[in-house]
Amino acid sequence: MKKDDCIFCRIANGEIGSNTVYEDEDFRVILDLNPGSKGHMLILPKEHFDDLFELSDEYAQKLMLVAKKVGLAARKALCADGINLVQNNGEAAGQTVKHFHMHVIPRYEGDDKGMVNWTPHDSDPEEQKRIEEAIRKQL
Ligand code: AMP
Ligand code: ZN
């Protein structure tokens, strides 16, 4: 279902204009209004899902094919050296728009490595084991 008060629903369904690079029955892929790099795209499902945990299995299955298609096209069109796929869920993870979206971010040699990065920490084998078991139990 689409939500009238959701900006990405309105963009995905063509009620608000966007730089659309690809569209099919289920998705619209647009250029991010405030790109992190040249060609930064967002894959938007036309149905409303708040985040990954709400995304239907059918959409989830089709999503990666769209990511691959537009990622390859951007790599060719813009001579990108790499592509990051980024997908934020929840405020703590940096999600600012509560309509599922996947970022497809072309990367170029020498660009800002901090854009998609984290600080690696040392890990404790015992704690890692506890974490492994805790996650396994929920599956
Ligand atoms: P996130 O932080 O993962 O929720 O990403 C939201 C993204 O949506 C940001 O990169 C914004 O620049 C982008 N954005 C917000 N509003 C618009 C809009 N109207 N058109 C295109 N991109 C947008
Ligand atoms: Zn929406």
PDB file of C-alpha atoms and ligand atoms in Angstrom, residues 7-8 11 16-18 30-35 40 42 86-88 93-98 101 103, ligand 1:
ATOM      1  CA  ILE A   7       7.407  11.661   0.194  1.00  0.00           C
ATOM      2  CA  PHE A   8       9.100   8.539  -1.218  1.00  0.00           C
ATOM      3  CA  ILE A  11       8.128  10.139  -5.757  1.00  0.00           C
ATOM      4  CA  ILE A  16       6.440  14.266  -7.430  1.00  0.00           C
ATOM      5  CA  GLY A  17       9.085  14.687 -10.131  1.00  0.00           C
ATOM      6  CA  SER A  18      12.532  13.144  -9.791  1.00  0.00           C
ATOM      7  CA  ILE A  30      16.142   8.063  -8.715  1.00  0.00           C
ATOM      8  CA  LEU A  31      19.171  10.281  -8.260  1.00  0.00           C
ATOM      9  CA  ASP A  32      19.649  11.320  -4.634  1.00  0.00           C
ATOM     10  CA  LEU A  33      18.893  15.035  -4.199  1.00  0.00           C
ATOM     11  CA  ASN A  34      22.013  15.506  -2.042  1.00  0.00           C
ATOM     12  CA  PRO A  35      24.411  12.968  -3.508  1.00  0.00           C
ATOM     13  CA  HIS A  40      24.356   8.445  -6.124  1.00  0.00           C
ATOM     14  CA  LEU A  42      18.140   5.466  -4.462  1.00  0.00           C
ATOM     15  CA  VAL A  86      24.048   0.987   1.567  1.00  0.00           C
ATOM     16  CA  GLN A  87      20.727   0.459   3.272  1.00  0.00           C
ATOM     17  CA  ASN A  88      19.881   2.106   6.599  1.00  0.00           C
ATOM     18  CA  ALA A  93      21.548   3.378  11.678  1.00  0.00           C
ATOM     19  CA  GLY A  94      21.100   6.764   9.999  1.00  0.00           C
ATOM     20  CA  GLN A  95      17.707   6.234   8.363  1.00  0.00           C
ATOM     21  CA  THR A  96      16.129   9.654   7.818  1.00  0.00           C
ATOM     22  CA  VAL A  97      13.271   8.737   5.456  1.00  0.00           C
ATOM     23  CA  LYS A  98      10.963   6.019   6.739  1.00  0.00           C
ATOM     24  CA  HIS A 101      15.331   2.607   0.123  1.00  0.00           C
ATOM     25  CA  HIS A 103      21.513   3.598  -1.786  1.00  0.00           C
TER      26      HIS A 103
HETATM   27  P1  AMP B   1      18.687   7.693   4.612  1.00  0.00           P
HETATM   28  O1  AMP B   1      19.563   8.559   5.463  1.00  0.00           O
HETATM   29  O2  AMP B   1      19.243   6.345   4.343  1.00  0.00           O
HETATM   30  O3  AMP B   1      17.259   7.655   5.106  1.00  0.00           O
HETATM   31  O4  AMP B   1      18.694   8.402   3.194  1.00  0.00           O
HETATM   32  C1  AMP B   1      17.756   9.316   2.762  1.00  0.00           C
HETATM   33  C2  AMP B   1      18.297   9.893   1.474  1.00  0.00           C
HETATM   34  O5  AMP B   1      17.229  10.475   0.759  1.00  0.00           O
HETATM   35  C3  AMP B   1      19.347  10.990   1.656  1.00  0.00           C
HETATM   36  O6  AMP B   1      20.548  10.596   0.975  1.00  0.00           O
HETATM   37  C4  AMP B   1      18.712  12.222   1.044  1.00  0.00           C
HETATM   38  O7  AMP B   1      19.647  13.022   0.378  1.00  0.00           O
HETATM   39  C5  AMP B   1      17.693  11.615   0.097  1.00  0.00           C
HETATM   40  N1  AMP B   1      16.518  12.421  -0.168  1.00  0.00           N
HETATM   41  C6  AMP B   1      15.689  12.996   0.738  1.00  0.00           C
HETATM   42  N2  AMP B   1      14.668  13.616   0.108  1.00  0.00           N
HETATM   43  C7  AMP B   1      14.855  13.402  -1.219  1.00  0.00           C
HETATM   44  C8  AMP B   1      14.135  13.780  -2.378  1.00  0.00           C
HETATM   45  N3  AMP B   1      13.030  14.526  -2.313  1.00  0.00           N
HETATM   46  N4  AMP B   1      14.610  13.382  -3.586  1.00  0.00           N
HETATM   47  C9  AMP B   1      15.739  12.648  -3.661  1.00  0.00           C
HETATM   48  N5  AMP B   1      16.451  12.253  -2.609  1.00  0.00           N
HETATM   49  C10 AMP B   1      16.027  12.633  -1.393  1.00  0.00           C
END
